[in-house]
mmCIF file of C-alpha atoms and ligand atoms in Angstrom:
data_model
loop_
_atom_site.group_PDB
_atom_site.id
_atom_site.type_symbol
_atom_site.label_atom_id
_atom_site.label_comp_id
_atom_site.label_asym_id
_atom_site.label_seq_id
_atom_site.Cartn_x
_atom_site.Cartn_y
_atom_site.Cartn_z
ATOM 1 C CA MET A 28 8.178 -3.216 25.232
ATOM 2 C CA VAL A 29 4.731 -2.560 23.838
ATOM 3 C CA LYS A 30 4.868 -3.628 20.302
ATOM 4 C CA ILE A 31 2.364 -1.159 17.825
ATOM 5 C CA PHE A 32 2.063 -2.784 14.571
ATOM 6 C CA ILE A 33 0.312 -0.116 11.853
ATOM 7 C CA ASP A 34 -0.982 -0.507 8.722
ATOM 8 C CA PRO A 35 -1.768 2.511 6.134
ATOM 9 C CA GLY A 36 -4.426 0.741 3.894
ATOM 10 C CA HIS A 37 -3.700 0.310 0.113
ATOM 11 C CA GLY A 38 -0.713 1.656 -1.205
ATOM 12 C CA GLY A 39 2.044 1.601 -4.890
ATOM 13 C CA SER A 40 -0.375 -0.108 -7.567
ATOM 14 C CA ASP A 41 -3.201 0.244 -4.920
ATOM 15 C CA PRO A 42 -4.850 3.199 -5.036
ATOM 16 C CA GLY A 43 -7.406 2.361 -2.251
ATOM 17 C CA ALA A 44 -10.728 4.884 -3.050
ATOM 18 C CA THR A 45 -10.441 8.439 -4.887
ATOM 19 C CA GLY A 46 -12.281 11.269 -4.500
ATOM 20 C CA ASN A 47 -11.896 15.054 -4.400
ATOM 21 C CA GLY A 48 -8.957 14.676 -5.892
ATOM 22 C CA LEU A 49 -7.286 12.538 -3.034
ATOM 23 C CA GLN A 50 -6.254 9.415 -2.590
ATOM 24 C CA GLU A 51 -6.533 7.156 0.578
ATOM 25 C CA LYS A 52 -3.516 5.697 0.189
ATOM 26 C CA ASN A 53 -1.904 8.703 0.534
ATOM 27 C CA ILE A 54 -4.362 9.485 3.834
ATOM 28 C CA THR A 55 -3.725 6.476 5.312
ATOM 29 C CA LEU A 56 0.354 7.035 5.454
ATOM 30 C CA GLN A 57 0.154 10.112 6.439
ATOM 31 C CA ILE A 58 -2.344 9.247 9.329
ATOM 32 C CA ALA A 59 -0.284 6.769 10.014
ATOM 33 C CA GLN A 60 3.212 8.663 9.875
ATOM 34 C CA ARG A 61 2.132 10.616 12.522
ATOM 35 C CA ILE A 62 1.280 8.108 15.030
ATOM 36 C CA ARG A 63 3.350 6.981 14.538
ATOM 37 C CA ASP A 64 5.910 9.823 15.376
ATOM 38 C CA MET A 65 3.901 10.504 18.102
ATOM 39 C CA LEU A 66 3.986 7.850 19.943
ATOM 40 C CA THR A 67 7.839 7.072 19.386
ATOM 41 C CA SER A 68 8.652 11.055 20.356
ATOM 42 C CA GLU A 69 6.367 11.003 24.074
ATOM 43 C CA TYR A 70 5.949 7.561 25.506
ATOM 44 C CA GLU A 71 8.377 4.960 27.008
ATOM 45 C CA ASN A 72 8.679 1.480 26.198
ATOM 46 C CA VAL A 73 6.359 1.721 22.650
ATOM 47 C CA SER A 74 7.830 0.095 19.906
ATOM 48 C CA VAL A 75 6.393 1.250 15.868
ATOM 49 C CA LYS A 76 6.258 -0.858 13.059
ATOM 50 C CA MET A 77 4.416 -0.338 9.798
ATOM 51 C CA SER A 78 2.812 -2.624 7.073
ATOM 52 C CA ARG A 79 4.785 0.444 4.688
ATOM 53 C CA THR A 80 6.435 3.367 5.323
ATOM 54 C CA GLY A 81 6.370 5.016 1.555
ATOM 55 C CA ASP A 82 3.765 4.081 -1.801
ATOM 56 C CA GLN A 83 4.750 0.511 -1.847
ATOM 57 C CA THR A 84 2.498 -2.469 -3.159
ATOM 58 C CA VAL A 85 2.039 -4.347 0.187
ATOM 59 C CA SER A 86 -0.482 -7.625 0.052
ATOM 60 C CA LEU A 87 -2.589 -8.414 2.872
ATOM 61 C CA ASN A 88 -1.253 -11.542 3.819
ATOM 62 C CA GLU A 89 2.211 -9.951 3.792
ATOM 63 C CA ARG A 90 0.994 -7.094 6.154
ATOM 64 C CA THR A 91 -0.804 -9.718 8.576
ATOM 65 C CA LYS A 92 2.302 -12.348 8.882
ATOM 66 C CA ALA A 93 4.314 -9.471 9.043
ATOM 67 C CA ALA A 94 2.488 -7.728 12.413
ATOM 68 C CA ASN A 95 2.361 -12.075 13.784
ATOM 69 C CA ASP A 96 6.169 -12.661 13.017
ATOM 70 C CA TRP A 97 7.075 -9.402 14.627
ATOM 71 C CA ASN A 98 4.649 -11.033 17.879
ATOM 72 C CA ALA A 99 2.773 -7.433 18.175
ATOM 73 C CA ASP A 100 0.555 -6.145 20.851
ATOM 74 C CA PHE A 101 -1.966 -4.527 18.696
ATOM 75 C CA TYR A 102 -2.738 -4.602 15.534
ATOM 76 C CA LEU A 103 -4.047 -0.629 14.268
ATOM 77 C CA SER A 104 -4.986 -0.377 10.533
ATOM 78 C CA ILE A 105 -5.909 2.286 9.201
ATOM 79 C CA HIS A 106 -8.511 3.472 6.444
ATOM 80 C CA ILE A 107 -10.637 6.231 4.959
ATOM 81 C CA ASN A 108 -14.115 5.392 3.640
ATOM 82 C CA ALA A 109 -15.753 5.869 0.579
ATOM 83 C CA GLY A 110 -19.744 4.892 -0.836
ATOM 84 C CA GLY A 111 -21.877 7.586 0.223
ATOM 85 C CA GLY A 112 -21.453 8.765 3.883
ATOM 86 C CA THR A 113 -20.258 11.048 6.226
ATOM 87 C CA GLY A 114 -17.927 10.346 8.511
ATOM 88 C CA PHE A 115 -15.690 7.912 11.131
ATOM 89 C CA GLU A 116 -15.890 4.065 12.596
ATOM 90 C CA SER A 117 -14.198 1.273 13.515
ATOM 91 C CA TYR A 118 -14.072 -2.081 13.252
ATOM 92 C CA VAL A 119 -13.408 -5.378 14.775
ATOM 93 C CA HIS A 120 -13.322 -8.904 14.137
ATOM 94 C CA PRO A 121 -16.911 -10.421 15.482
ATOM 95 C CA GLN A 122 -15.226 -12.859 16.903
ATOM 96 C CA SER A 123 -12.947 -11.045 18.965
ATOM 97 C CA PRO A 124 -12.793 -11.443 22.730
ATOM 98 C CA GLN A 125 -14.230 -8.826 25.192
ATOM 99 C CA ARG A 126 -10.640 -6.985 25.974
ATOM 100 C CA THR A 127 -10.603 -6.043 21.980
ATOM 101 C CA LYS A 128 -13.579 -4.467 21.888
ATOM 102 C CA ASN A 129 -12.809 -2.731 24.710
ATOM 103 C CA LEU A 130 -9.803 -1.509 23.647
ATOM 104 C CA GLN A 131 -12.282 0.253 20.363
ATOM 105 C CA ASN A 132 -14.341 1.063 23.083
ATOM 106 C CA THR A 133 -11.631 3.219 23.955
ATOM 107 C CA ILE A 134 -9.563 3.384 20.951
ATOM 108 C CA HIS A 135 -12.650 5.057 19.510
ATOM 109 C CA ASP A 136 -13.849 7.714 21.716
ATOM 110 C CA GLU A 137 -10.526 9.614 22.143
ATOM 111 C CA ILE A 138 -10.570 9.496 18.153
ATOM 112 C CA MET A 139 -14.050 11.021 18.280
ATOM 113 C CA LYS A 140 -13.056 13.356 20.920
ATOM 114 C CA GLN A 141 -10.202 15.081 18.901
ATOM 115 C CA VAL A 142 -11.859 15.476 15.025
ATOM 116 C CA ASP A 143 -15.346 16.905 14.568
ATOM 117 C CA PHE A 144 -16.386 14.281 12.039
ATOM 118 C CA ARG A 145 -20.140 12.211 12.845
ATOM 119 C CA ASN A 146 -20.400 8.769 14.689
ATOM 120 C CA ARG A 147 -21.264 5.938 12.579
ATOM 121 C CA GLY A 148 -20.239 4.198 15.487
ATOM 122 C CA LYS A 149 -18.458 0.469 16.523
ATOM 123 C CA LYS A 150 -18.665 -1.651 15.103
ATOM 124 C CA GLN A 151 -17.757 -5.351 13.046
ATOM 125 C CA ALA A 152 -16.327 -6.684 9.876
ATOM 126 C CA ASN A 153 -14.829 -10.037 9.269
ATOM 127 C CA PHE A 154 -11.990 -8.090 7.254
ATOM 128 C CA HIS A 155 -9.178 -9.787 6.404
ATOM 129 C CA VAL A 156 -6.995 -8.011 8.419
ATOM 130 C CA LEU A 157 -8.425 -8.680 11.223
ATOM 131 C CA ARG A 158 -9.293 -12.043 11.382
ATOM 132 C CA GLU A 159 -5.696 -13.312 10.015
ATOM 133 C CA THR A 160 -3.720 -10.938 13.007
ATOM 134 C CA VAL A 161 -3.181 -13.300 16.098
ATOM 135 C CA MET A 162 -2.896 -10.472 18.054
ATOM 136 C CA ASP A 163 -5.729 -7.680 19.495
ATOM 137 C CA ALA A 164 -6.608 -6.123 16.145
ATOM 138 C CA MET A 165 -8.701 -2.575 15.064
ATOM 139 C CA LEU A 166 -9.520 -1.135 11.679
ATOM 140 C CA THR A 167 -10.587 2.907 11.291
ATOM 141 C CA GLU A 168 -11.976 4.503 8.335
ATOM 142 C CA ASN A 169 -11.541 8.437 8.529
ATOM 143 C CA GLY A 170 -13.886 9.789 6.798
ATOM 144 C CA PHE A 171 -15.465 9.211 3.363
ATOM 145 C CA ILE A 172 -12.671 10.613 0.498
ATOM 146 C CA ASP A 173 -16.219 11.201 -2.137
ATOM 147 C CA ASN A 174 -18.173 13.288 0.567
ATOM 148 C CA SER A 175 -16.293 16.634 -0.193
ATOM 149 C CA ALA A 176 -16.755 17.807 3.432
ATOM 150 C CA ASP A 177 -15.273 15.244 4.658
ATOM 151 C CA ALA A 178 -12.468 15.109 2.183
ATOM 152 C CA ASN A 179 -12.151 18.929 2.876
ATOM 153 C CA LYS A 180 -11.202 17.877 6.508
ATOM 154 C CA LEU A 181 -8.816 15.493 5.095
ATOM 155 C CA LYS A 182 -6.832 17.815 3.380
ATOM 156 C CA LYS A 183 -6.296 19.772 6.013
ATOM 157 C CA SER A 184 -2.987 19.317 8.012
ATOM 158 C CA SER A 185 -3.574 20.269 10.533
ATOM 159 C CA PHE A 186 -7.506 17.817 10.850
ATOM 160 C CA ILE A 187 -4.789 14.958 10.044
ATOM 161 C CA ASP A 188 -2.900 15.378 13.290
ATOM 162 C CA ASN A 189 -6.149 15.504 15.137
ATOM 163 C CA LEU A 190 -6.623 12.459 14.087
ATOM 164 C CA ALA A 191 -3.388 10.989 15.097
ATOM 165 C CA ARG A 192 -3.667 12.672 18.337
ATOM 166 C CA GLY A 193 -7.433 10.584 19.068
ATOM 167 C CA HIS A 194 -6.040 7.438 18.087
ATOM 168 C CA VAL A 195 -2.471 8.151 19.705
ATOM 169 C CA ASN A 196 -4.689 8.826 22.509
ATOM 170 C CA GLY A 197 -7.213 5.125 22.593
ATOM 171 C CA LEU A 198 -3.466 3.186 22.210
ATOM 172 C CA ALA A 199 -2.355 5.154 25.185
ATOM 173 C CA LYS A 200 -4.818 4.744 27.681
ATOM 174 C CA SER A 201 -6.244 1.220 26.678
ATOM 175 C CA LEU A 202 -2.903 0.323 26.557
ATOM 176 C CA ASN A 203 -1.249 1.872 29.568
ATOM 177 C CA LEU A 204 1.117 3.103 27.389
ATOM 178 C CA LYS A 205 3.958 5.831 29.850
ATOM 179 C CA LYS A 206 4.972 9.593 28.605
ATOM 180 C CA LYS A 207 8.493 9.368 28.495
ATOM 181 C CA SER A 208 9.257 12.097 31.509
ATOM 182 C CA SER A 209 9.648 15.844 30.253
ATOM 183 C CA PRO A 210 13.250 17.295 30.808
ATOM 184 C CA PRO A 211 14.130 18.147 34.513
ATOM 185 C CA PRO A 212 13.337 21.937 34.752
ATOM 186 C CA GLN A 213 16.459 24.407 34.207
ATOM 187 C CA ASP A 214 18.033 26.085 37.581
ATOM 188 C CA PRO A 215 16.132 29.437 38.571
ATOM 189 C CA PRO A 216 18.676 31.757 37.270
ATOM 190 C CA LYS A 217 21.731 32.693 39.266
ATOM 191 C CA ASN A 218 21.499 36.418 39.438
ATOM 192 C CA ASN A 219 18.256 37.544 41.427
ATOM 193 C CA PRO A 220 17.995 41.143 40.817
ATOM 194 C CA GLY A 221 16.331 41.515 44.406
ATOM 195 C CA GLN A 222 19.648 39.897 45.748
ATOM 196 C CA LEU A 223 22.707 42.191 46.487
ATOM 197 C CA TYR A 224 26.149 40.733 46.271
ATOM 198 C CA LYS A 225 28.114 42.977 48.476
ATOM 199 C CA VAL A 226 32.134 43.860 48.321
ATOM 200 C CA GLN A 227 33.576 44.931 51.491
ATOM 201 C CA ILE A 228 37.508 46.514 51.276
ATOM 202 C CA GLY A 229 38.433 46.913 55.222
ATOM 203 C CA ALA A 230 37.334 45.897 58.626
ATOM 204 C CA PHE A 231 38.782 48.225 61.334
ATOM 205 C CA ARG A 232 38.952 47.885 65.695
ATOM 206 C CA ASP A 233 39.455 51.966 65.466
ATOM 207 C CA GLU A 234 36.762 54.147 63.644
ATOM 208 C CA GLU A 235 38.859 56.613 62.251
ATOM 209 C CA ASN A 236 40.847 53.914 60.328
ATOM 210 C CA ALA A 237 37.170 53.297 58.761
ATOM 211 C CA LYS A 238 36.758 57.124 57.893
ATOM 212 C CA GLN A 239 39.937 57.672 56.479
ATOM 213 C CA LEU A 240 39.963 54.434 53.688
ATOM 214 C CA ALA A 241 36.152 54.738 53.440
ATOM 215 C CA ASP A 242 36.933 58.596 52.353
ATOM 216 C CA ARG A 243 40.579 57.504 49.415
ATOM 217 C CA ALA A 244 37.118 54.484 48.607
ATOM 218 C CA LYS A 245 35.327 58.410 47.743
ATOM 219 C CA LYS A 246 37.437 59.988 46.241
ATOM 220 C CA ALA A 247 38.120 56.735 43.788
ATOM 221 C CA GLY A 248 34.316 57.160 43.083
ATOM 222 C CA PHE A 249 32.998 54.733 45.172
ATOM 223 C CA ASP A 250 29.688 54.946 46.910
ATOM 224 C CA VAL A 251 30.574 54.070 50.165
ATOM 225 C CA TYR A 252 29.111 53.576 53.457
ATOM 226 C CA ILE A 253 30.525 52.508 56.607
ATOM 227 C CA VAL A 254 28.143 49.686 58.746
ATOM 228 C CA LYS A 255 29.148 49.223 62.335
ATOM 229 C CA GLU A 256 29.165 45.401 63.446
HETATM 230 ZN ZN1 LIG B 312 -9.355 1.200 2.424
#
């Protein structure tokens, strides 16, 4: 079982960054929920826990403690950027082992394949959620809420889907998640129109007897023919 802890940034009394009519806490929750739903419906042996599933206030300590106590294999924190910029960037802790940096590489690249955000690069920072987690941890900054072009993208449900899909593809690739097998294909339809079902109503040693029965059947309205075998 691969345990993935998803952390939608902010929430409750902490809206995070705001701009263009959007609040970071709402977008991060939308992305996180879609990632969770895709992972659990499409992949085998994956377990997902979230730091919050609604608009709750959760401290940074509570978030990392929940992931550590659960023994998560991977910690994914979702944020929206602000402060005058545009595009996508991701973070791991500067002291991360190479393994974590490889995960960041794969996940970052898969996200960039799915969305038309400017690629701001793979970065490192001493963030609480990256420092205090004992498992591999990564944080994504999904566009700038105070940039109107980025915000317009984040308002589209299809764009949120693509962002989630990029995260999911990256997680699946880097954590070797196995797709659930699709339901077995249906049997081909039994009544193949090219196939004939024949009804035989008699078999005779004497040809005359066969003709007599054929005549009776014709009179009754059936299409009849005699086959010699
Ligand atoms: Zn944030």
